[in-house]
Amino acid sequence: MTIFMHATLPGVTPAQYDALNAELRSLPGDTFAGCLSHTCVPSEAGVEIYDVWDSEEAMDKFAAVIMPVAEKQGLPAGPDRPRVQQVHNFWIPGSG
């Protein structure tokens, strides 16, 4: 089941996000397996993450990878689990 995920990362700056993303991209294997789209938006709170995943299991597998990396970089932990909702329809314009 395709899901939409929204997470607020309070106190995280765009530069910290970029460093985290760079390290995740350098890991072997397909770190982002199952992520259909990803958007990061700076906000007054920190950064807001909006993802579409092919399943909640894929998102949870990614979370198991990202959490130790974020902790190693000293990023603050979010207070709550991300908001997850079932997707009714998802498409990318121009993809067919």
PDB file of N, CA and C in Angstrom, residues 4-80:
ATOM      1  N   PHE A   4       1.848   8.248   2.152  1.00  0.00           N
ATOM      2  CA  PHE A   4       2.397   9.598   2.211  1.00  0.00           C
ATOM      3  C   PHE A   4       2.917   9.799   3.620  1.00  0.00           C
ATOM      4  N   MET A   5       4.125  10.364   3.734  1.00  0.00           N
ATOM      5  CA  MET A   5       4.734  10.585   5.042  1.00  0.00           C
ATOM      6  C   MET A   5       5.124  12.050   5.164  1.00  0.00           C
ATOM      7  N   HIS A   6       4.777  12.651   6.309  1.00  0.00           N
ATOM      8  CA  HIS A   6       5.193  14.016   6.620  1.00  0.00           C
ATOM      9  C   HIS A   6       5.889  13.999   7.968  1.00  0.00           C
ATOM     10  N   ALA A   7       7.114  14.513   7.992  1.00  0.00           N
ATOM     11  CA  ALA A   7       7.873  14.593   9.244  1.00  0.00           C
ATOM     12  C   ALA A   7       8.421  16.000   9.410  1.00  0.00           C
ATOM     13  N   THR A   8       8.349  16.502  10.624  1.00  0.00           N
ATOM     14  CA  THR A   8       8.983  17.762  10.979  1.00  0.00           C
ATOM     15  C   THR A   8      10.244  17.428  11.759  1.00  0.00           C
ATOM     16  N   LEU A   9      11.355  17.990  11.332  1.00  0.00           N
ATOM     17  CA  LEU A   9      12.619  17.787  12.033  1.00  0.00           C
ATOM     18  C   LEU A   9      12.987  19.103  12.713  1.00  0.00           C
ATOM     19  N   PRO A  10      12.517  19.284  13.953  1.00  0.00           N
ATOM     20  CA  PRO A  10      12.719  20.563  14.638  1.00  0.00           C
ATOM     21  C   PRO A  10      14.194  20.824  14.908  1.00  0.00           C
ATOM     22  N   GLY A  11      14.599  22.057  14.650  1.00  0.00           N
ATOM     23  CA  GLY A  11      15.959  22.475  14.934  1.00  0.00           C
ATOM     24  C   GLY A  11      16.990  22.047  13.907  1.00  0.00           C
ATOM     25  N   VAL A  12      16.579  21.306  12.881  1.00  0.00           N
ATOM     26  CA  VAL A  12      17.515  20.869  11.840  1.00  0.00           C
ATOM     27  C   VAL A  12      17.580  21.951  10.763  1.00  0.00           C
ATOM     28  N   THR A  13      18.796  22.354  10.414  1.00  0.00           N
ATOM     29  CA  THR A  13      18.994  23.379   9.386  1.00  0.00           C
ATOM     30  C   THR A  13      19.117  22.725   8.015  1.00  0.00           C
ATOM     31  N   PRO A  14      18.916  23.500   6.943  1.00  0.00           N
ATOM     32  CA  PRO A  14      19.138  22.938   5.608  1.00  0.00           C
ATOM     33  C   PRO A  14      20.560  22.394   5.436  1.00  0.00           C
ATOM     34  N   ALA A  15      21.556  23.045   6.021  1.00  0.00           N
ATOM     35  CA  ALA A  15      22.936  22.551   5.914  1.00  0.00           C
ATOM     36  C   ALA A  15      23.086  21.192   6.607  1.00  0.00           C
ATOM     37  N   GLN A  16      22.467  21.030   7.756  1.00  0.00           N
ATOM     38  CA  GLN A  16      22.510  19.740   8.444  1.00  0.00           C
ATOM     39  C   GLN A  16      21.795  18.664   7.627  1.00  0.00           C
ATOM     40  N   TYR A  17      20.652  19.032   7.053  1.00  0.00           N
ATOM     41  CA  TYR A  17      19.928  18.107   6.183  1.00  0.00           C
ATOM     42  C   TYR A  17      20.814  17.687   5.014  1.00  0.00           C
ATOM     43  N   ASP A  18      21.495  18.652   4.381  1.00  0.00           N
ATOM     44  CA  ASP A  18      22.358  18.339   3.241  1.00  0.00           C
ATOM     45  C   ASP A  18      23.477  17.380   3.630  1.00  0.00           C
ATOM     46  N   ALA A  19      24.073  17.577   4.815  1.00  0.00           N
ATOM     47  CA  ALA A  19      25.142  16.687   5.279  1.00  0.00           C
ATOM     48  C   ALA A  19      24.600  15.276   5.522  1.00  0.00           C
ATOM     49  N   LEU A  20      23.431  15.192   6.120  1.00  0.00           N
ATOM     50  CA  LEU A  20      22.804  13.894   6.358  1.00  0.00           C
ATOM     51  C   LEU A  20      22.505  13.205   5.032  1.00  0.00           C
ATOM     52  N   ASN A  21      21.916  13.930   4.111  1.00  0.00           N
ATOM     53  CA  ASN A  21      21.562  13.372   2.807  1.00  0.00           C
ATOM     54  C   ASN A  21      22.807  12.897   2.063  1.00  0.00           C
ATOM     55  N   ALA A  22      23.887  13.667   2.127  1.00  0.00           N
ATOM     56  CA  ALA A  22      25.132  13.273   1.458  1.00  0.00           C
ATOM     57  C   ALA A  22      25.670  11.965   2.028  1.00  0.00           C
ATOM     58  N   GLU A  23      25.650  11.823   3.349  1.00  0.00           N
ATOM     59  CA  GLU A  23      26.139  10.586   3.945  1.00  0.00           C
ATOM     60  C   GLU A  23      25.247   9.406   3.577  1.00  0.00           C
ATOM     61  N   LEU A  24      23.925   9.608   3.579  1.00  0.00           N
ATOM     62  CA  LEU A  24      23.018   8.531   3.202  1.00  0.00           C
ATOM     63  C   LEU A  24      23.244   8.097   1.762  1.00  0.00           C
ATOM     64  N   ARG A  25      23.491   9.056   0.877  1.00  0.00           N
ATOM     65  CA  ARG A  25      23.725   8.733  -0.535  1.00  0.00           C
ATOM     66  C   ARG A  25      25.047   7.992  -0.738  1.00  0.00           C
ATOM     67  N   SER A  26      25.990   8.151   0.200  1.00  0.00           N
ATOM     68  CA  SER A  26      27.285   7.489   0.062  1.00  0.00           C
ATOM     69  C   SER A  26      27.274   6.050   0.579  1.00  0.00           C
ATOM     70  N   LEU A  27      26.200   5.646   1.255  1.00  0.00           N
ATOM     71  CA  LEU A  27      26.121   4.289   1.788  1.00  0.00           C
ATOM     72  C   LEU A  27      25.977   3.282   0.652  1.00  0.00           C
ATOM     73  N   PRO A  28      26.519   2.077   0.837  1.00  0.00           N
ATOM     74  CA  PRO A  28      26.362   1.058  -0.205  1.00  0.00           C
ATOM     75  C   PRO A  28      24.917   0.570  -0.285  1.00  0.00           C
ATOM     76  N   GLY A  29      24.554   0.073  -1.444  1.00  0.00           N
ATOM     77  CA  GLY A  29      23.208  -0.466  -1.628  1.00  0.00           C
ATOM     78  C   GLY A  29      22.211   0.622  -1.971  1.00  0.00           C
ATOM     79  N   ASP A  30      20.953   0.238  -2.018  1.00  0.00           N
ATOM     80  CA  ASP A  30      19.872   1.167  -2.367  1.00  0.00           C
ATOM     81  C   ASP A  30      19.224   1.673  -1.088  1.00  0.00           C
ATOM     82  N   THR A  31      19.863   2.659  -0.476  1.00  0.00           N
ATOM     83  CA  THR A  31      19.402   3.208   0.802  1.00  0.00           C
ATOM     84  C   THR A  31      17.960   3.694   0.731  1.00  0.00           C
ATOM     85  N   PHE A  32      17.562   4.218  -0.411  1.00  0.00           N
ATOM     86  CA  PHE A  32      16.250   4.835  -0.563  1.00  0.00           C
ATOM     87  C   PHE A  32      15.236   3.915  -1.254  1.00  0.00           C
ATOM     88  N   ALA A  33      15.469   2.618  -1.207  1.00  0.00           N
ATOM     89  CA  ALA A  33      14.576   1.657  -1.872  1.00  0.00           C
ATOM     90  C   ALA A  33      13.137   1.856  -1.386  1.00  0.00           C
ATOM     91  N   GLY A  34      12.235   1.998  -2.334  1.00  0.00           N
ATOM     92  CA  GLY A  34      10.819   2.151  -2.008  1.00  0.00           C
ATOM     93  C   GLY A  34      10.353   3.589  -1.904  1.00  0.00           C
ATOM     94  N   CYS A  35      11.282   4.550  -1.954  1.00  0.00           N
ATOM     95  CA  CYS A  35      10.878   5.964  -1.907  1.00  0.00           C
ATOM     96  C   CYS A  35      10.535   6.404  -3.327  1.00  0.00           C
ATOM     97  N   LEU A  36       9.287   6.812  -3.522  1.00  0.00           N
ATOM     98  CA  LEU A  36       8.819   7.218  -4.843  1.00  0.00           C
ATOM     99  C   LEU A  36       9.033   8.703  -5.100  1.00  0.00           C
ATOM    100  N   SER A  37       8.992   9.508  -4.027  1.00  0.00           N
ATOM    101  CA  SER A  37       9.293  10.937  -4.153  1.00  0.00           C
ATOM    102  C   SER A  37       9.701  11.473  -2.792  1.00  0.00           C
ATOM    103  N   HIS A  38      10.502  12.536  -2.816  1.00  0.00           N
ATOM    104  CA  HIS A  38      11.012  13.131  -1.579  1.00  0.00           C
ATOM    105  C   HIS A  38      11.124  14.634  -1.775  1.00  0.00           C
ATOM    106  N   THR A  39      10.642  15.384  -0.795  1.00  0.00           N
ATOM    107  CA  THR A  39      10.758  16.842  -0.810  1.00  0.00           C
ATOM    108  C   THR A  39      11.140  17.304   0.587  1.00  0.00           C
ATOM    109  N   CYS A  40      12.114  18.207   0.658  1.00  0.00           N
ATOM    110  CA  CYS A  40      12.528  18.821   1.923  1.00  0.00           C
ATOM    111  C   CYS A  40      12.282  20.319   1.815  1.00  0.00           C
ATOM    112  N   VAL A  41      11.583  20.869   2.809  1.00  0.00           N
ATOM    113  CA  VAL A  41      11.221  22.284   2.802  1.00  0.00           C
ATOM    114  C   VAL A  41      11.687  22.920   4.118  1.00  0.00           C
ATOM    115  N   PRO A  42      12.526  23.972   4.048  1.00  0.00           N
ATOM    116  CA  PRO A  42      12.884  24.678   5.280  1.00  0.00           C
ATOM    117  C   PRO A  42      11.646  25.357   5.868  1.00  0.00           C
ATOM    118  N   SER A  43      11.571  25.378   7.200  1.00  0.00           N
ATOM    119  CA  SER A  43      10.456  26.045   7.869  1.00  0.00           C
ATOM    120  C   SER A  43      10.977  26.723   9.129  1.00  0.00           C
ATOM    121  N   GLU A  44      10.112  27.468   9.788  1.00  0.00           N
ATOM    122  CA  GLU A  44      10.505  28.121  11.038  1.00  0.00           C
ATOM    123  C   GLU A  44      10.879  27.095  12.105  1.00  0.00           C
ATOM    124  N   ALA A  45      10.298  25.895  12.023  1.00  0.00           N
ATOM    125  CA  ALA A  45      10.555  24.853  13.019  1.00  0.00           C
ATOM    126  C   ALA A  45      11.873  24.128  12.768  1.00  0.00           C
ATOM    127  N   GLY A  46      12.308  24.061  11.533  1.00  0.00           N
ATOM    128  CA  GLY A  46      13.492  23.286  11.147  1.00  0.00           C
ATOM    129  C   GLY A  46      13.377  22.934   9.687  1.00  0.00           C
ATOM    130  N   VAL A  47      13.220  21.647   9.388  1.00  0.00           N
ATOM    131  CA  VAL A  47      12.904  21.238   8.019  1.00  0.00           C
ATOM    132  C   VAL A  47      11.698  20.313   8.062  1.00  0.00           C
ATOM    133  N   GLU A  48      10.923  20.377   7.002  1.00  0.00           N
ATOM    134  CA  GLU A  48       9.736  19.532   6.833  1.00  0.00           C
ATOM    135  C   GLU A  48      10.047  18.555   5.698  1.00  0.00           C
ATOM    136  N   ILE A  49       9.770  17.283   5.929  1.00  0.00           N
ATOM    137  CA  ILE A  49      10.015  16.248   4.939  1.00  0.00           C
ATOM    138  C   ILE A  49       8.670  15.694   4.479  1.00  0.00           C
ATOM    139  N   TYR A  50       8.507  15.601   3.158  1.00  0.00           N
ATOM    140  CA  TYR A  50       7.301  15.051   2.549  1.00  0.00           C
ATOM    141  C   TYR A  50       7.735  13.942   1.591  1.00  0.00           C
ATOM    142  N   ASP A  51       7.349  12.715   1.883  1.00  0.00           N
ATOM    143  CA  ASP A  51       7.733  11.568   1.053  1.00  0.00           C
ATOM    144  C   ASP A  51       6.507  10.791   0.616  1.00  0.00           C
ATOM    145  N   VAL A  52       6.646  10.104  -0.505  1.00  0.00           N
ATOM    146  CA  VAL A  52       5.713   9.060  -0.906  1.00  0.00           C
ATOM    147  C   VAL A  52       6.540   7.778  -0.975  1.00  0.00           C
ATOM    148  N   TRP A  53       6.083   6.749  -0.261  1.00  0.00           N
ATOM    149  CA  TRP A  53       6.756   5.456  -0.195  1.00  0.00           C
ATOM    150  C   TRP A  53       5.847   4.384  -0.771  1.00  0.00           C
ATOM    151  N   ASP A  54       6.457   3.367  -1.368  1.00  0.00           N
ATOM    152  CA  ASP A  54       5.627   2.295  -1.921  1.00  0.00           C
ATOM    153  C   ASP A  54       4.990   1.446  -0.827  1.00  0.00           C
ATOM    154  N   SER A  55       5.515   1.538   0.417  1.00  0.00           N
ATOM    155  CA  SER A  55       4.896   0.835   1.538  1.00  0.00           C
ATOM    156  C   SER A  55       5.438   1.390   2.854  1.00  0.00           C
ATOM    157  N   GLU A  56       4.686   1.171   3.923  1.00  0.00           N
ATOM    158  CA  GLU A  56       5.156   1.583   5.241  1.00  0.00           C
ATOM    159  C   GLU A  56       6.367   0.752   5.658  1.00  0.00           C
ATOM    160  N   GLU A  57       6.428  -0.491   5.212  1.00  0.00           N
ATOM    161  CA  GLU A  57       7.580  -1.345   5.517  1.00  0.00           C
ATOM    162  C   GLU A  57       8.860  -0.767   4.909  1.00  0.00           C
ATOM    163  N   ALA A  58       8.783  -0.254   3.672  1.00  0.00           N
ATOM    164  CA  ALA A  58       9.955   0.362   3.032  1.00  0.00           C
ATOM    165  C   ALA A  58      10.389   1.599   3.808  1.00  0.00           C
ATOM    166  N   MET A  59       9.425   2.406   4.251  1.00  0.00           N
ATOM    167  CA  MET A  59       9.746   3.589   5.045  1.00  0.00           C
ATOM    168  C   MET A  59      10.414   3.186   6.359  1.00  0.00           C
ATOM    169  N   ASP A  60       9.892   2.157   7.017  1.00  0.00           N
ATOM    170  CA  ASP A  60      10.460   1.703   8.285  1.00  0.00           C
ATOM    171  C   ASP A  60      11.880   1.163   8.096  1.00  0.00           C
ATOM    172  N   LYS A  61      12.129   0.486   6.988  1.00  0.00           N
ATOM    173  CA  LYS A  61      13.469  -0.021   6.694  1.00  0.00           C
ATOM    174  C   LYS A  61      14.437   1.151   6.516  1.00  0.00           C
ATOM    175  N   PHE A  62      13.994   2.189   5.819  1.00  0.00           N
ATOM    176  CA  PHE A  62      14.816   3.383   5.654  1.00  0.00           C
ATOM    177  C   PHE A  62      15.069   4.055   7.007  1.00  0.00           C
ATOM    178  N   ALA A  63      14.049   4.128   7.843  1.00  0.00           N
ATOM    179  CA  ALA A  63      14.195   4.738   9.164  1.00  0.00           C
ATOM    180  C   ALA A  63      15.268   4.030   9.983  1.00  0.00           C
ATOM    181  N   ALA A  64      15.350   2.711   9.854  1.00  0.00           N
ATOM    182  CA  ALA A  64      16.370   1.955  10.583  1.00  0.00           C
ATOM    183  C   ALA A  64      17.777   2.305  10.115  1.00  0.00           C
ATOM    184  N   VAL A  65      17.909   2.772   8.872  1.00  0.00           N
ATOM    185  CA  VAL A  65      19.204   3.194   8.342  1.00  0.00           C
ATOM    186  C   VAL A  65      19.504   4.641   8.728  1.00  0.00           C
ATOM    187  N   ILE A  66      18.506   5.518   8.591  1.00  0.00           N
ATOM    188  CA  ILE A  66      18.749   6.945   8.796  1.00  0.00           C
ATOM    189  C   ILE A  66      18.974   7.314  10.266  1.00  0.00           C
ATOM    190  N   MET A  67      18.294   6.648  11.172  1.00  0.00           N
ATOM    191  CA  MET A  67      18.371   7.052  12.577  1.00  0.00           C
ATOM    192  C   MET A  67      19.794   6.987  13.143  1.00  0.00           C
ATOM    193  N   PRO A  68      20.546   5.908  12.944  1.00  0.00           N
ATOM    194  CA  PRO A  68      21.920   5.890  13.470  1.00  0.00           C
ATOM    195  C   PRO A  68      22.823   6.944  12.820  1.00  0.00           C
ATOM    196  N   VAL A  69      22.615   7.212  11.531  1.00  0.00           N
ATOM    197  CA  VAL A  69      23.411   8.220  10.834  1.00  0.00           C
ATOM    198  C   VAL A  69      23.092   9.605  11.395  1.00  0.00           C
ATOM    199  N   ALA A  70      21.814   9.899  11.578  1.00  0.00           N
ATOM    200  CA  ALA A  70      21.402  11.188  12.137  1.00  0.00           C
ATOM    201  C   ALA A  70      21.941  11.358  13.557  1.00  0.00           C
ATOM    202  N   GLU A  71      21.888  10.292  14.339  1.00  0.00           N
ATOM    203  CA  GLU A  71      22.387  10.347  15.714  1.00  0.00           C
ATOM    204  C   GLU A  71      23.895  10.596  15.724  1.00  0.00           C
ATOM    205  N   LYS A  72      24.628   9.922  14.830  1.00  0.00           N
ATOM    206  CA  LYS A  72      26.077  10.096  14.728  1.00  0.00           C
ATOM    207  C   LYS A  72      26.432  11.537  14.375  1.00  0.00           C
ATOM    208  N   GLN A  73      25.588  12.175  13.557  1.00  0.00           N
ATOM    209  CA  GLN A  73      25.836  13.562  13.158  1.00  0.00           C
ATOM    210  C   GLN A  73      25.358  14.557  14.218  1.00  0.00           C
ATOM    211  N   GLY A  74      24.754  14.056  15.286  1.00  0.00           N
ATOM    212  CA  GLY A  74      24.310  14.934  16.370  1.00  0.00           C
ATOM    213  C   GLY A  74      23.019  15.677  16.090  1.00  0.00           C
ATOM    214  N   LEU A  75      22.222  15.176  15.158  1.00  0.00           N
ATOM    215  CA  LEU A  75      20.959  15.839  14.845  1.00  0.00           C
ATOM    216  C   LEU A  75      19.938  15.555  15.938  1.00  0.00           C
ATOM    217  N   PRO A  76      19.119  16.542  16.266  1.00  0.00           N
ATOM    218  CA  PRO A  76      18.096  16.319  17.289  1.00  0.00           C
ATOM    219  C   PRO A  76      17.044  15.326  16.815  1.00  0.00           C
ATOM    220  N   ALA A  77      16.614  14.465  17.706  1.00  0.00           N
ATOM    221  CA  ALA A  77      15.558  13.505  17.371  1.00  0.00           C
ATOM    222  C   ALA A  77      14.215  14.209  17.349  1.00  0.00           C
ATOM    223  N   GLY A  78      13.388  13.845  16.403  1.00  0.00           N
ATOM    224  CA  GLY A  78      12.032  14.399  16.349  1.00  0.00           C
ATOM    225  C   GLY A  78      11.212  13.883  17.522  1.00  0.00           C
ATOM    226  N   PRO A  79      10.241  14.673  17.972  1.00  0.00           N
ATOM    227  CA  PRO A  79       9.459  14.276  19.133  1.00  0.00           C
ATOM    228  C   PRO A  79       8.448  13.174  18.849  1.00  0.00           C
ATOM    229  N   ASP A  80       8.039  13.049  17.610  1.00  0.00           N
ATOM    230  CA  ASP A  80       6.963  12.112  17.273  1.00  0.00           C
ATOM    231  C   ASP A  80       7.330  11.287  16.054  1.00  0.00           C
TER     232      ASP A  80
END
